[in-house]
Coordinates of C-alpha atoms and ligand atoms in Angstrom, one line a residue:
Chain A
M1 CA 145.5 98.6 89.2
I2 CA 148.2 99.6 91.0
R3 CA 148.7 103.4 89.4
R4 CA 145.1 104.0 90.3
R5 CA 145.1 102.5 93.7
P6 CA 148.2 103.3 95.7
V7 CA 147.3 103.2 99.0
L8 CA 144.8 100.3 98.0
S9 CA 147.8 98.7 97.0
L10 CA 150.2 99.5 99.6
L11 CA 147.6 97.7 102.0
S12 CA 147.0 94.5 100.2
A13 CA 150.8 94.5 99.9
L14 CA 152.1 94.8 103.9
A15 CA 148.8 92.7 104.6
M16 CA 150.0 89.9 102.5
V17 CA 153.4 90.6 103.8
F18 CA 152.4 90.8 107.6
L19 CA 149.9 87.2 106.6
L20 CA 152.3 84.6 104.4
G21 CA 155.6 86.3 106.2
P22 CA 155.7 84.7 109.5
I23 CA 154.0 81.6 108.1
L24 CA 157.0 81.3 105.4
L25 CA 159.2 81.8 108.0
V26 CA 158.1 78.7 110.0
V27 CA 158.3 77.1 106.6
A28 CA 161.7 77.4 105.9
I29 CA 162.6 76.9 109.5
G30 CA 161.1 73.3 109.1
F31 CA 163.4 72.6 106.1
S32 CA 166.7 73.6 108.1
S33 CA 169.8 71.8 109.2
G34 CA 170.4 73.3 112.4
D35 CA 169.8 72.6 116.1
T36 CA 168.3 75.3 117.2
V37 CA 165.1 77.3 115.3
E38 CA 167.2 80.6 113.2
F39 CA 166.4 82.5 109.9
P40 CA 167.9 82.5 108.0
P41 CA 169.1 78.4 107.8
P42 CA 172.2 77.7 108.1
G43 CA 171.5 74.7 105.6
F44 CA 168.3 71.9 104.0
S45 CA 167.7 68.5 105.5
L46 CA 164.5 66.9 106.4
R47 CA 166.1 66.0 110.1
W48 CA 163.2 67.2 112.0
F49 CA 160.8 65.8 109.7
D50 CA 161.4 62.3 110.5
Q51 CA 161.9 63.8 114.0
A52 CA 158.0 65.0 114.5
L53 CA 157.0 61.8 112.4
S54 CA 158.4 59.4 115.0
N55 CA 157.9 61.8 118.2
A56 CA 155.2 59.3 119.7
S57 CA 153.1 62.3 122.1
F58 CA 153.0 63.9 118.7
Q59 CA 151.0 60.8 116.5
Q60 CA 148.8 60.1 119.9
G61 CA 147.8 64.2 119.6
L62 CA 147.2 63.7 115.6
L63 CA 145.4 60.8 116.6
T64 CA 142.9 62.5 118.7
S65 CA 143.2 64.9 117.5
L66 CA 141.2 63.7 114.1
L67 CA 139.4 61.8 115.8
V68 CA 138.0 63.9 118.1
A69 CA 137.6 66.9 114.9
A70 CA 135.8 63.9 112.7
A71 CA 133.0 62.9 115.6
A72 CA 132.3 66.3 116.6
T73 CA 131.5 68.0 113.4
L74 CA 129.4 64.2 112.7
F75 CA 127.8 65.4 116.0
A76 CA 127.1 68.9 115.8
L77 CA 125.9 68.4 112.2
V78 CA 123.3 65.6 113.6
L79 CA 122.0 67.9 116.0
G80 CA 122.8 71.1 113.9
I81 CA 121.0 70.3 110.9
P82 CA 117.3 69.6 112.4
V83 CA 117.8 72.9 114.3
A84 CA 118.4 74.9 111.7
L85 CA 115.7 73.3 109.7
A86 CA 113.7 74.1 111.9
V87 CA 114.4 77.3 112.9
Q88 CA 114.2 78.2 108.7
R89 CA 110.7 76.8 108.9
R90 CA 109.3 79.1 111.5
T91 CA 107.8 75.0 112.7
F92 CA 107.1 75.8 116.5
R93 CA 107.0 78.8 118.6
G94 CA 110.0 79.1 120.1
H95 CA 112.4 78.6 117.4
K96 CA 114.1 82.0 117.9
A97 CA 115.1 80.5 121.7
V98 CA 116.3 78.1 120.2
E99 CA 118.6 79.0 117.7
T100 CA 120.6 81.3 120.8
L101 CA 120.4 77.9 122.7
F102 CA 122.4 77.0 120.1
L103 CA 124.6 79.8 119.0
S104 CA 125.5 80.4 122.6
P105 CA 128.7 79.0 122.9
A106 CA 130.2 81.9 120.1
I107 CA 129.5 83.6 122.9
V108 CA 130.5 82.3 125.8
P109 CA 135.0 82.5 125.9
E110 CA 136.6 78.9 125.7
L111 CA 138.5 79.2 128.3
V112 CA 135.6 79.3 129.9
L113 CA 133.5 76.6 128.6
G114 CA 135.9 74.8 128.9
F115 CA 136.7 75.1 132.4
A116 CA 132.5 74.7 133.2
L117 CA 132.6 71.8 130.8
F118 CA 135.7 70.1 132.8
Q119 CA 133.6 70.9 136.2
Q120 CA 131.5 68.9 135.0
L121 CA 132.4 66.4 132.8
M122 CA 134.8 65.1 134.2
V123 CA 135.0 66.4 137.9
T124 CA 131.5 65.9 138.8
M125 CA 130.4 63.1 135.5
R126 CA 133.7 61.2 136.2
I127 CA 134.1 61.2 132.4
T128 CA 137.1 60.2 130.7
A129 CA 139.4 62.6 128.9
L130 CA 138.3 61.4 125.4
G131 CA 134.9 61.7 126.7
A132 CA 135.2 64.9 128.2
L133 CA 136.7 65.7 124.8
L134 CA 134.2 65.0 122.3
I135 CA 130.6 66.3 124.1
G136 CA 133.2 69.5 124.2
H137 CA 134.2 70.5 121.1
T138 CA 130.8 69.2 119.8
V139 CA 128.7 72.6 122.2
L140 CA 131.9 73.8 120.5
L141 CA 130.7 73.5 116.7
L142 CA 127.3 73.3 117.1
P143 CA 127.2 76.9 116.6
Y144 CA 129.0 76.6 113.1
A145 CA 127.0 73.7 112.0
V146 CA 123.5 76.0 113.1
R147 CA 125.1 79.3 111.0
V148 CA 126.5 78.4 108.2
T149 CA 123.9 75.5 107.2
G150 CA 120.9 77.6 108.5
A151 CA 122.6 81.0 106.2
S152 CA 122.7 78.2 103.1
L153 CA 119.4 77.2 104.3
A154 CA 117.8 80.9 104.0
L155 CA 119.6 81.3 100.3
S156 CA 117.7 78.6 98.7
D157 CA 114.0 79.5 98.0
P158 CA 111.1 78.2 100.6
A159 CA 109.0 77.0 97.4
L160 CA 111.3 74.7 96.6
E161 CA 110.6 71.5 98.9
E162 CA 106.6 72.9 98.1
A163 CA 107.4 72.8 94.2
A164 CA 107.8 68.9 95.3
R165 CA 104.9 68.5 97.1
G166 CA 102.8 69.9 94.5
L167 CA 104.4 67.5 92.1
G168 CA 103.5 64.2 93.9
A169 CA 106.6 63.8 96.1
G170 CA 105.9 62.8 99.6
P171 CA 107.2 65.1 101.9
L172 CA 110.1 62.4 103.1
R173 CA 111.0 61.8 99.2
A174 CA 110.6 65.8 98.9
F175 CA 113.4 66.3 101.8
F176 CA 115.8 63.3 100.1
A177 CA 115.4 64.4 96.5
I178 CA 115.2 68.0 96.9
T179 CA 115.9 69.5 100.2
L180 CA 119.2 67.5 101.6
P181 CA 120.8 68.2 97.8
V182 CA 119.9 71.7 97.9
M183 CA 121.6 71.9 101.7
T184 CA 124.5 69.9 100.7
P185 CA 126.7 72.5 99.5
G186 CA 126.4 74.2 102.9
I187 CA 126.6 71.5 105.0
V188 CA 130.4 70.6 103.3
S189 CA 130.9 73.8 104.2
A190 CA 129.9 73.1 107.8
A191 CA 131.9 70.3 108.2
V192 CA 135.4 72.1 107.3
L193 CA 134.4 74.7 108.8
S194 CA 133.8 72.5 112.1
F195 CA 136.8 70.2 111.3
L196 CA 139.3 73.0 111.0
T197 CA 137.9 74.4 114.0
S198 CA 137.9 71.4 116.1
F199 CA 141.1 70.7 114.7
N200 CA 143.1 74.2 115.8
N201 CA 141.1 74.5 119.2
V202 CA 143.4 74.8 122.0
P203 CA 141.3 76.5 125.4
L204 CA 139.0 73.5 125.7
S205 CA 141.8 70.7 124.6
L206 CA 144.3 72.3 126.9
L207 CA 141.2 72.2 130.0
L208 CA 139.6 68.6 128.9
K209 CA 143.0 66.0 128.1
G210 CA 143.8 63.5 130.5
P211 CA 146.5 61.1 131.2
G212 CA 147.5 59.5 127.5
I213 CA 144.6 62.0 125.8
S214 CA 145.0 65.3 123.8
T215 CA 145.0 66.9 121.4
L216 CA 148.0 67.8 118.7
P217 CA 148.0 71.6 119.2
V218 CA 148.3 71.1 122.9
E219 CA 151.2 68.7 122.4
M220 CA 153.0 71.2 120.4
L221 CA 152.4 74.4 123.0
N222 CA 154.0 71.4 125.2
Y223 CA 156.9 70.9 123.4
V224 CA 157.7 74.3 122.7
Q225 CA 157.4 75.0 126.4
F226 CA 160.5 72.6 126.6
S227 CA 162.3 72.4 123.7
Y228 CA 163.3 75.4 121.2
D229 CA 164.2 72.8 118.1
P230 CA 162.9 72.6 114.8
T231 CA 160.3 70.4 114.9
V232 CA 157.3 71.9 115.7
A233 CA 158.5 74.7 112.6
A234 CA 158.1 70.6 110.6
V235 CA 154.8 69.7 112.2
S236 CA 153.1 73.2 111.2
T237 CA 154.7 73.1 107.6
L238 CA 152.8 69.7 107.4
L239 CA 149.6 70.7 108.4
L240 CA 149.9 74.3 106.7
A241 CA 150.2 71.5 103.8
A242 CA 147.3 69.0 104.9
T243 CA 144.6 72.0 105.1
V244 CA 146.0 73.4 101.6
G245 CA 145.6 70.1 100.3
A246 CA 141.5 70.3 101.7
A247 CA 141.2 74.0 101.0
L248 CA 141.4 73.1 97.4
L249 CA 139.6 69.3 97.5
T250 CA 137.0 71.4 98.8
E251 CA 136.7 74.0 96.6
R252 CA 136.9 71.2 93.8
L253 CA 134.0 70.1 95.8
V254 CA 131.4 73.0 96.2
G255 CA 133.8 75.9 95.5
F256 CA 136.1 77.9 98.1
N257 CA 133.6 81.0 97.9
K258 CA 130.4 79.2 99.3
V259 CA 132.9 77.8 102.7
F260 CA 134.1 81.0 103.7
S261 CA 131.0 83.5 103.2
R262 CA 129.1 83.2 105.9
Chain B
M1 CA 79.2 68.5 84.8
T2 CA 81.3 68.3 87.8
P3 CA 83.5 71.7 88.4
V4 CA 87.6 70.9 88.5
V5 CA 87.7 73.3 91.5
Q6 CA 85.2 74.2 93.8
L7 CA 85.4 76.5 96.7
D8 CA 82.6 76.6 99.3
A9 CA 82.4 79.7 102.0
V10 CA 86.9 79.0 102.5
S11 CA 88.3 81.3 105.1
R12 CA 91.8 81.5 106.1
E13 CA 92.7 83.4 109.1
F14 CA 96.6 84.2 110.1
A15 CA 97.0 84.2 113.6
G16 CA 93.1 86.2 114.3
T17 CA 92.6 88.2 110.9
A18 CA 91.5 87.1 108.2
A19 CA 93.5 87.1 104.5
V20 CA 90.4 85.3 103.0
R21 CA 86.9 85.3 104.2
E22 CA 84.2 83.1 102.9
L23 CA 85.5 82.7 99.7
D24 CA 83.2 80.7 97.1
L25 CA 85.0 80.2 93.8
T26 CA 83.7 77.6 91.1
V27 CA 85.8 76.3 87.8
R28 CA 84.8 74.6 85.2
R29 CA 86.7 72.3 83.0
G30 CA 89.1 74.1 80.4
E31 CA 88.2 78.0 81.8
F32 CA 91.0 80.0 82.2
T33 CA 90.0 81.7 85.6
A34 CA 92.1 85.2 86.7
L35 CA 92.3 86.1 90.1
L36 CA 92.4 90.0 90.1
G37 CA 93.0 92.2 93.2
P38 CA 95.9 94.6 94.7
S39 CA 98.4 93.3 96.7
G40 CA 97.3 91.8 100.2
C41 CA 94.0 91.0 99.1
G42 CA 94.5 87.2 99.8
K43 CA 94.8 86.0 96.1
T44 CA 97.9 83.3 97.0
T45 CA 96.4 82.6 100.1
T46 CA 93.8 81.3 97.8
L47 CA 95.6 79.5 95.7
R48 CA 98.2 77.7 97.9
M49 CA 94.6 76.4 100.0
I50 CA 93.7 74.9 96.4
A51 CA 97.4 73.4 96.0
G52 CA 97.0 72.4 99.9
F53 CA 100.4 74.3 101.0
L54 CA 97.8 75.8 103.3
E55 CA 94.7 74.5 105.0
P56 CA 91.7 76.5 105.5
T57 CA 90.5 77.5 108.8
A58 CA 86.9 77.0 107.6
G59 CA 85.2 75.8 104.6
R60 CA 85.8 73.1 101.8
I61 CA 87.6 72.5 98.6
L62 CA 86.2 70.6 95.9
L63 CA 88.4 69.2 93.9
E64 CA 87.3 67.1 90.5
G65 CA 84.2 66.9 93.0
E66 CA 86.1 65.2 95.4
D67 CA 86.4 66.8 99.4
A68 CA 90.2 67.6 98.6
T69 CA 90.2 70.0 102.2
R70 CA 92.8 68.1 103.8
L71 CA 94.6 66.2 101.1
P72 CA 98.3 67.2 101.3
P73 CA 99.4 68.8 98.0
E74 CA 100.8 65.6 96.7
R75 CA 97.5 63.5 96.5
R76 CA 95.8 66.7 94.5
N77 CA 97.1 66.0 91.1
I78 CA 97.6 69.9 90.4
G79 CA 99.9 72.0 88.6
M80 CA 101.5 74.8 89.9
V81 CA 104.2 77.5 88.6
F82 CA 105.5 79.9 91.3
Q83 CA 106.8 83.3 91.3
S84 CA 109.9 82.5 92.3
Y85 CA 109.8 79.8 89.5
A86 CA 111.4 77.3 92.1
L87 CA 113.2 75.3 89.8
F88 CA 115.2 72.4 91.7
P89 CA 118.7 74.1 90.7
H90 CA 120.5 70.5 91.1
M91 CA 118.5 68.9 88.3
T92 CA 118.7 69.3 84.9
V93 CA 115.7 70.7 82.6
E94 CA 114.9 67.6 81.7
K95 CA 115.2 66.5 84.8
N96 CA 113.5 68.8 86.4
V97 CA 110.5 68.3 83.9
A98 CA 110.7 64.7 83.9
F99 CA 110.7 65.2 88.5
G100 CA 106.2 65.2 88.5
L101 CA 105.7 62.0 86.2
K102 CA 109.0 59.9 88.0
M103 CA 107.3 60.6 91.1
R104 CA 103.9 59.1 89.7
G105 CA 106.2 55.7 88.9
I106 CA 105.6 56.5 84.7
P107 CA 107.4 53.6 82.9
D108 CA 110.7 55.2 81.6
G109 CA 110.1 55.5 77.7
E110 CA 106.9 56.8 78.7
L111 CA 108.8 59.9 80.6
R112 CA 110.9 60.3 77.6
T113 CA 108.4 61.0 76.1
R114 CA 106.5 63.5 78.1
T115 CA 109.0 65.3 79.1
G116 CA 110.2 66.0 75.6
E117 CA 106.5 67.0 74.6
A118 CA 106.3 69.5 76.9
L119 CA 109.9 70.8 76.1
E120 CA 108.5 71.1 72.9
L121 CA 105.4 72.9 73.6
V122 CA 107.1 75.6 75.5
G123 CA 109.8 75.6 73.0
L124 CA 113.0 74.9 74.7
S125 CA 113.8 71.0 73.7
H126 CA 117.5 72.0 72.7
L127 CA 118.1 73.7 76.9
A128 CA 117.0 69.8 78.1
G129 CA 120.8 69.2 79.5
R130 CA 121.6 72.7 81.6
K131 CA 121.1 74.0 84.8
P132 CA 118.6 76.4 85.7
K133 CA 120.8 78.7 86.8
Q134 CA 122.2 78.9 83.4
L135 CA 119.2 80.1 81.5
S136 CA 117.6 83.4 81.4
G137 CA 114.4 84.7 82.9
G138 CA 111.9 84.6 80.6
Q139 CA 113.4 80.4 79.9
Q140 CA 112.8 79.2 83.6
Q141 CA 109.5 80.2 83.3
R142 CA 109.0 78.7 80.4
I143 CA 110.3 75.2 81.8
A144 CA 108.7 76.1 85.1
L145 CA 105.5 75.9 83.2
A146 CA 106.2 73.0 81.3
R147 CA 107.4 70.9 85.0
A148 CA 103.8 71.8 85.8
I149 CA 102.3 71.3 82.6
A150 CA 103.8 67.8 82.4
V151 CA 102.0 65.6 85.0
R152 CA 99.0 66.5 82.9
P153 CA 97.4 68.2 86.4
S154 CA 93.8 68.5 86.9
V155 CA 94.2 72.3 87.7
L156 CA 97.3 74.4 86.3
L157 CA 97.5 77.2 89.0
L158 CA 100.1 79.9 88.4
D159 CA 101.2 82.4 91.3
E160 CA 101.7 85.8 89.3
P161 CA 103.5 83.8 86.9
L162 CA 104.8 87.2 84.9
S163 CA 105.9 89.3 87.8
N164 CA 109.9 88.8 87.4
L165 CA 110.1 89.2 83.5
D166 CA 110.6 93.0 82.2
A167 CA 107.6 94.7 80.3
R168 CA 108.2 93.7 77.0
L169 CA 109.0 89.9 77.9
R170 CA 105.7 89.8 80.0
I171 CA 103.5 90.5 77.0
Q172 CA 105.6 87.8 75.2
M173 CA 104.8 85.3 77.5
R174 CA 101.1 86.3 78.4
Q175 CA 100.2 85.7 74.4
E176 CA 102.8 81.6 74.5
L177 CA 100.8 81.8 77.9
A178 CA 97.7 82.3 75.9
R179 CA 98.6 79.8 73.0
I180 CA 99.2 77.1 75.2
Q181 CA 96.6 76.9 77.9
K182 CA 94.2 76.9 74.4
E183 CA 96.3 73.7 73.0
T184 CA 96.3 71.8 76.0
G185 CA 92.6 72.5 76.6
L186 CA 94.4 72.7 80.5
T187 CA 91.6 74.6 83.3
A188 CA 94.0 76.6 84.7
I189 CA 93.7 79.3 87.8
L190 CA 95.8 83.0 87.7
V191 CA 96.7 85.2 90.3
T192 CA 97.8 88.0 88.9
H193 CA 97.4 92.2 90.5
D194 CA 97.9 93.1 86.6
Q195 CA 94.4 93.7 85.0
E196 CA 95.5 93.5 81.2
E197 CA 96.8 90.2 82.1
A198 CA 93.4 89.2 83.8
L199 CA 91.6 91.1 80.9
E200 CA 93.6 89.2 77.8
L201 CA 93.8 85.5 79.6
A202 CA 90.9 85.1 81.7
D203 CA 87.4 83.5 80.4
S204 CA 86.5 84.4 84.1
M205 CA 88.0 87.1 86.2
V206 CA 87.0 87.2 90.1
I207 CA 88.2 90.1 91.6
L208 CA 89.1 90.3 95.0
D209 CA 88.9 92.5 98.5
Q210 CA 90.6 92.1 101.5
G211 CA 89.5 88.4 101.3
T212 CA 85.9 88.4 99.7
V213 CA 84.9 88.8 95.8
A214 CA 84.0 92.0 95.1
Q215 CA 83.0 91.2 91.5
Q216 CA 83.3 88.1 88.9
G217 CA 82.5 87.5 85.6
A218 CA 83.7 87.1 81.7
P219 CA 85.9 89.6 81.4
R220 CA 83.7 92.4 79.1
E221 CA 80.9 92.2 81.3
V222 CA 83.4 93.5 84.0
F223 CA 85.4 95.9 82.5
R224 CA 82.0 97.2 81.0
A225 CA 80.7 97.4 84.4
P226 CA 81.8 97.2 87.5
A227 CA 79.8 96.6 90.5
N228 CA 81.1 99.1 92.9
R229 CA 83.3 101.7 93.6
F230 CA 86.4 99.4 94.3
V231 CA 86.8 97.5 90.8
A232 CA 86.5 100.4 89.0
E233 CA 88.9 102.3 90.8
F234 CA 91.0 99.2 90.4
L235 CA 89.5 98.4 86.6
G236 CA 91.5 102.4 85.9
Y237 CA 87.9 103.6 86.1
E238 CA 88.9 107.3 87.4
N239 CA 85.8 109.6 87.5
F240 CA 83.5 109.5 90.2
V241 CA 80.6 111.8 89.9
E242 CA 77.4 112.9 91.5
L243 CA 74.5 113.8 88.7
P244 CA 72.5 116.4 89.4
D245 CA 69.6 114.1 89.4
G246 CA 71.8 112.3 92.3
R247 CA 73.4 108.9 91.1
T248 CA 76.4 108.5 91.2
V249 CA 78.7 107.1 88.4
T250 CA 81.2 106.9 87.2
I251 CA 83.7 107.2 84.1
R252 CA 86.8 106.3 82.3
P253 CA 88.8 109.6 81.4
E254 CA 89.0 108.2 77.9
H255 CA 85.1 108.6 77.8
V256 CA 84.9 112.0 78.6
E257 CA 84.7 114.0 76.2
V258 CA 85.8 118.1 76.0
L259 CA 84.0 120.4 73.7
T260 CA 85.7 123.7 72.8
S261 CA 83.8 126.4 70.9
E262 CA 86.0 125.8 68.4
S263 CA 84.6 122.1 67.9
T264 CA 81.3 122.7 68.3
D265 CA 79.0 124.5 69.6
S266 CA 75.5 122.7 70.1
T267 CA 74.7 120.7 73.1
P268 CA 74.9 117.0 72.6
S269 CA 71.5 115.0 73.7
D270 CA 72.7 112.3 75.6
G271 CA 73.8 111.9 79.0
T272 CA 75.1 115.2 81.1
T273 CA 77.8 118.3 79.9
V274 CA 78.5 121.2 81.9
D275 CA 80.5 123.9 81.6
A276 CA 84.3 123.4 83.0
V277 CA 88.3 125.4 83.3
L278 CA 90.7 123.2 82.6
T279 CA 93.2 123.2 85.6
A280 CA 96.5 120.8 84.1
V281 CA 97.0 119.2 80.8
R282 CA 99.4 116.6 80.9
F283 CA 100.7 115.2 77.4
R284 CA 101.4 111.5 76.4
G285 CA 102.2 111.6 73.2
T286 CA 99.5 110.6 71.5
D287 CA 97.0 112.8 73.6
C288 CA 97.2 114.8 77.4
V289 CA 95.4 114.7 79.8
V290 CA 93.2 117.0 81.3
T291 CA 92.0 117.9 84.6
A292 CA 88.3 120.0 84.5
V293 CA 86.9 122.2 87.1
S294 CA 83.6 122.7 86.6
Q295 CA 81.3 123.6 90.2
G296 CA 84.0 122.6 92.6
R297 CA 84.1 119.1 91.3
T298 CA 86.6 117.6 89.7
V299 CA 86.3 115.4 86.1
L300 CA 89.4 113.6 83.9
A301 CA 89.2 112.9 80.4
T302 CA 91.7 111.9 77.5
S303 CA 91.5 114.3 74.6
S304 CA 93.6 114.6 71.3
D305 CA 93.5 118.6 70.8
F306 CA 97.0 119.5 71.6
E307 CA 95.6 123.2 71.7
L308 CA 93.9 123.2 75.0
R309 CA 96.0 124.5 77.7
S310 CA 95.2 125.6 81.5
G311 CA 93.2 128.0 82.3
R312 CA 90.8 127.0 79.2
Q313 CA 87.3 127.4 79.2
V314 CA 85.2 124.1 78.2
R315 CA 82.7 122.0 78.1
V316 CA 82.9 118.8 79.5
H317 CA 80.0 115.7 78.1
L318 CA 80.1 112.2 79.7
P319 CA 78.3 110.5 77.4
A320 CA 74.9 108.0 78.3
A321 CA 76.7 105.4 76.4
H322 CA 80.1 105.4 79.2
T323 CA 78.3 106.7 82.7
I324 CA 78.1 103.4 84.8
D325 CA 75.5 103.8 87.7
L326 CA 77.4 102.8 90.9
P327 CA 75.5 101.7 94.0
R328 CA 76.2 104.7 97.1
T329 CA 78.9 102.7 99.0
K330 CA 78.6 103.4 103.1
Q331 CA 80.5 106.4 103.3
E332 CA 78.9 107.9 100.5
L333 CA 75.9 107.8 102.0
P334 CA 74.1 110.7 103.1
T335 CA 73.9 111.0 107.1
S336 CA 70.7 111.2 107.8
Ligands
LIG401 N1 102.2 83.6 106.4 C1 101.7 83.9 106.7 N2 101.1 84.9 108.1 C2 100.6 85.3 108.3 N3 99.7 86.8 107.5 C3 100.3 86.3 106.2 C4 100.9 84.8 105.9 N4 100.8 85.0 104.4 C5 99.4 85.7 103.8 N5 99.5 86.8 105.3 C6 98.6 87.6 105.0 O1 97.4 87.4 104.6 C7 97.0 88.4 103.6 C8 96.7 88.4 102.4 O2 98.3 88.2 101.7 P1 98.5 87.3 100.5 O3 97.1 86.6 99.6 O4 99.6 87.2 100.3 O5 98.2 88.7 99.6 P2 97.8 88.7 97.4 O6 98.9 87.9 97.1 O7 96.9 89.0 96.9 O8 99.5 89.8 97.7 C9 97.6 89.7 103.8 O9 97.7 90.8 104.5 C10 98.9 89.1 103.9 O10 100.1 90.0 104.8
LIG402 MG1 100.6 87.5 96.3

């Protein structure tokens, strides 16, 4: 393999170095015993994990992030799945326009979207930071929900539901016995992608935070602006472990490729 | 006896364009009917209207004598085999076959027996626990058939069921289909563009042309006596000749005789014989197809005389028994 495709092998190796290198660096620094970010670390310790876990703003940020990601994912799916179904089946005129509408947040720069929502929700309508975060993230996730569930629907045979109807199932029964189970891998994929997208988001969260309410990435950004110790490296290491864990779990449930293809 | 399926002047338009026009169709109990025609002639549309997936824009559909025009599919007691098979991917073969019985509220014991019988009928009992993805195309096809048959439908609807199979499997499945229909005595409507399939399987054949019936009847009748040029062409008649007496006739290349000075000197007493020159000879293994030109008119013939060469002077005989009169179509009528 290596001998046959030297250029490809070299490029793969470089990609690995550039992708994995910084990540491994961060992990190493997280376990450092030193007082500042330095490489190689002077020794091994878990003290920065202790620091990270006992930091009140990180605790608050993690809770907010989890809550916002979970709720926004749920809202986006509840709104997005019917849209994906209607678009796939062309149930009404103008389904293209509706699809475009629901996909448009992905085109607008997130800072612009965030600023518009900030103006509208927080300044004009005086909605709380948590409410604004929930609405903002739901808008952010809608394109993922519509796209990914839509893609899995497009791959499934449109005759399936008809087959169920022909065999004696009413419309509701056909939906719950056939259409929904067939869509499940797509829905799980959309949920995982949406959750991660929300959880990792900075621009929207930066604009829509409020007193005592902000997300973990925003708190981490705040922290590194003022301190140069390995706490954030420790947080990053924990997040990395959680993400890898979630990915493995998803792989067991629906297959990794299904989540990230399309 | 009431027909199982009856269409009364059924039409279906899509955005102003007619896919099916005033179609009349009667299917009697136990009969195997084939809807035959080129792609786009409205076969699938017709079948989907019978199944209840599409509503006619005009006309009536009767199932077992009852008006079913506006009845949803789940209340029609049909068994449909889709071109894509449409097996439920998240269910085992057994669950797939049992689905229709479950929807009908059949009690567990009977459900298992009937599912088993249907699987037995298609010879795949040993695959009951598999998922559709783990089956070959031919096996999926049989499961789709078993699933449709298990509910004992009043009519079995088959939309090009064999078209996704390779040539050898297709012929094998054709025989299977014939056997299963005989054994169950089911009424069936088969949609196909493959004339061989229709000829072999059907008791009654309906040839569609742009959403209307071009001809219907028993396969033997229709094949021996196509009613018009469209049907003749569709069934593989390749010669359309205007005879000296003004009649337009059609004849299959297999039935045209090529006579050479070696083969015979006498002129056949029946039919029409003309002098011609061969302009092309195509070798096909068991025979050759020759193109003969006589006074500017071209006739295709098959011959097992492998000495025939292009440029050869021959006589072409159209036996009376095989020449079929065609009505003149509008384009062929002389302008007055
Ligand atoms: N859902 C549809 N929307 C618009 N036109 C359609 C639709 N279904 C079929 N048609 C048109 O109706 C005609 C007949 O189609 P179909 O019944 O599928 O033909 P066949 O099965 O004989 O190939 C075709 O011209 C096709 O383009
Ligand atoms: Mg078709």
